[in-house]
Structures are given as C-alpha cells and as structure tokens.
XYZ file of C-alpha atoms in Angstrom:
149
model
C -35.624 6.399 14.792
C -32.893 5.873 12.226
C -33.193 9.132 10.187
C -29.976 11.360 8.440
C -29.628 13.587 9.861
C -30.597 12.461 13.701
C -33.739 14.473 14.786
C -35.026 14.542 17.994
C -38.325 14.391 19.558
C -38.604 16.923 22.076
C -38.901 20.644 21.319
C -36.344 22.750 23.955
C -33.796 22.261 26.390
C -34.926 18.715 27.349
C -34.447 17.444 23.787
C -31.691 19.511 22.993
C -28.302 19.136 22.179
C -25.503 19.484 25.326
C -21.698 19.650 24.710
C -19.152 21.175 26.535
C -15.811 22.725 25.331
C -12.935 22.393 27.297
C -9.435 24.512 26.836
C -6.271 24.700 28.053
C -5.898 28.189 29.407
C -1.984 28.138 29.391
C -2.749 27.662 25.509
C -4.409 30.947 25.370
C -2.743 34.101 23.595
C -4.330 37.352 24.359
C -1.902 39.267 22.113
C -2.812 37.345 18.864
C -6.354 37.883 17.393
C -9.177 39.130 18.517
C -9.234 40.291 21.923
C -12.485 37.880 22.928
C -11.540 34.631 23.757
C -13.365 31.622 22.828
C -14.913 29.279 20.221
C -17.224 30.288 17.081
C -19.080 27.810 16.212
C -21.667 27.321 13.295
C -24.144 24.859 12.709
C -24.847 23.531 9.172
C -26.490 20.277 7.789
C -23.978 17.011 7.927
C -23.742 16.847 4.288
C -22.034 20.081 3.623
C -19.715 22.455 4.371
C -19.858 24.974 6.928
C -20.582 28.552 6.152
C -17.990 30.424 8.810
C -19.684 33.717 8.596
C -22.935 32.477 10.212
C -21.743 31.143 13.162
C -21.856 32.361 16.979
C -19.675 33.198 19.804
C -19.302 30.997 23.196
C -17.197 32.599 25.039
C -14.910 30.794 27.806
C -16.128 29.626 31.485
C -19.488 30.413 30.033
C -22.561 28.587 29.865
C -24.308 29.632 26.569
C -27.897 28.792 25.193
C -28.839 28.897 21.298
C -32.174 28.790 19.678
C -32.276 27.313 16.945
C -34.618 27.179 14.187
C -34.315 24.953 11.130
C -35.249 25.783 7.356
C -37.070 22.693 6.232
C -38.502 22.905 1.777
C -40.440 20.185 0.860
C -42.342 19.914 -2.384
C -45.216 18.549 -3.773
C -44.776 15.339 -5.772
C -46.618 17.329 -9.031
C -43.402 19.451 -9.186
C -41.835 16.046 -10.223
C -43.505 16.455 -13.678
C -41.854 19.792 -14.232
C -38.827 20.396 -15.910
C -36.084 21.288 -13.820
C -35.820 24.709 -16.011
C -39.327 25.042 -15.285
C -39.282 24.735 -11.250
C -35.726 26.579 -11.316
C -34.225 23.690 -9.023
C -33.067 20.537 -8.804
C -34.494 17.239 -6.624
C -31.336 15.625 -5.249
C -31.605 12.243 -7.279
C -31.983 14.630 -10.277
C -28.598 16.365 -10.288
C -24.963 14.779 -9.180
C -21.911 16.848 -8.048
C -18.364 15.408 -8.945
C -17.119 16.796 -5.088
C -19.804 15.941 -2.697
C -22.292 12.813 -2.516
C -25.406 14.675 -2.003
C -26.889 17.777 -4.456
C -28.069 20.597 -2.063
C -27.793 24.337 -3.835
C -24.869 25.165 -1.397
C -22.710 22.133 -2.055
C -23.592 23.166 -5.758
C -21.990 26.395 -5.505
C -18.931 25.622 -3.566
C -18.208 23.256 -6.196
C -18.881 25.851 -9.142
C -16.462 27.990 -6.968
C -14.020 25.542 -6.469
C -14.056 24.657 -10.293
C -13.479 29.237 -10.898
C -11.015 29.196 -9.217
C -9.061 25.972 -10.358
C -9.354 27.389 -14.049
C -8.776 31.642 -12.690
C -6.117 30.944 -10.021
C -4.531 27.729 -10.675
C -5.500 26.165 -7.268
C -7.977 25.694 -4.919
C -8.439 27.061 -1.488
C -7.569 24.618 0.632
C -10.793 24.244 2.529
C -12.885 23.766 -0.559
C -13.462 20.052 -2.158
C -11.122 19.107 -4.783
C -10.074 16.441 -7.538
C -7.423 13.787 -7.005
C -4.636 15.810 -7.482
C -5.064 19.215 -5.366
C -3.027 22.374 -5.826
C -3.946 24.048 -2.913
C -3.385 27.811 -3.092
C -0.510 29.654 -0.956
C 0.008 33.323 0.152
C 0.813 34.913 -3.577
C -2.740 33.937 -4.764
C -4.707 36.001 -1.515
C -5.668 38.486 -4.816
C -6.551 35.975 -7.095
C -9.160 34.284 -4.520
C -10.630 37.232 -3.293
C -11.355 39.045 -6.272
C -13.217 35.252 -7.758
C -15.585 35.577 -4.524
C-alpha cells in the first residue's frame, strides 16, 4: 500500500514501529542539563514540524513501549459547498502556505509566527521556516521572541 504517510495494517506490537537508539556513553555529561539521561522524542505527522513540548522520555539501557493513538478529521463532501468562513477551516487544496507544501492548521500558524516575528524582532528563530534570505535570531533577541509567543 503506497499511502503518505505509511500506515500499517496491524493494530499493536506486531504492527508496530521498532527502533533502537544507540549512544556513546563516554559522550554523556551528567553535570550539564537535566540530571535524566536520555532521548525525548515526539511524534508528529511527516509534513510538519515537531511540537517539542509533547514529546516523551526514553531513558538509556531501557526498553520503552508507547501507545499511541492518532487524531484522524475527515469531512463530509457537503462541507465542500460551504464557504470557508462558513465551516471556519480550510481543505488543503483550498489554502497555500508560502513556507511549507501542505496547509494543515499547525503549519499555518508556525508560518503566521514566523512572519510576527520577522516584522516584531527582525529575525526568525532559527528552527522555524523562512524566506530565501534568513536572519536567524541570536542571544540579544531571547526578549523579543518570547514575549511574540
């Protein structure tokens, strides 16, 4: 089955996905950070950007299982015939974003972000999408960025 994003066909650990994360223990700095060693990792669809504050913790030499349960909208094709003011949302055919290829409400508001704070800070955090010729925030505009969030 040639779907985006790949699906599976089997419902728990025998249709699951299986990784493992390896790490150089000599690389490992107990005194910097947090004292919990380990990866966070999040899970988000392919077509946009992860949200770091929902992720989870696998910590090291340690086998770790996740449920997961997706958030799936679909719509009826009579919402077609409504106006996009009248549904209050957007099909992704109906509505294109200048930083990402595909319209999903989250990659639409990283890009309104990115755009407030081009025009309030000057720059753009450097893990958010950007035009052709980036000015990627430093140190002096920590303020700036926090207080357009």
């Amino acid at each position: 089955m040639d779907t985006f994003p790949r699906r599976t066909f089997l419902s728990g650990i025998s249709g699951g996905f299986i990784f493992d994360i390896f790490t150089n223990h000599s690389h490992l700095d107990y005194m910097c950070g947090e004292s919990l060693q380990g990866f966070k990792v999040t899970l988000h669809h392919p077509s946009e950007l992860p949200d770091m504050d929902r992720h989870f913790r696998v910590p090291l030499d340690q086998a770790v299982l996740v449920g997961i349960k997706p958030r799936m909208i679909t719509v009826s094709e009579e919402l077609k015939s409504y106006t996009p003011k009248e549904r209050q949302c957007y099909f992704s055919k109906e509505k294109y974003l200048r930083y990402f290829k595909r319209y999903t409400q989250n990659n639409c508001l990283h890009e309104c972000y990115s755009n407030f704070t081009l025009q309030k800070c000057g720059c753009y955090p450097f893990y958010m999408p950007k035009n052709d010729s980036p000015v990627i925030c430093g140190p002096g505009s920590n303020e700036c960025l926090e207080n357009s969030r």
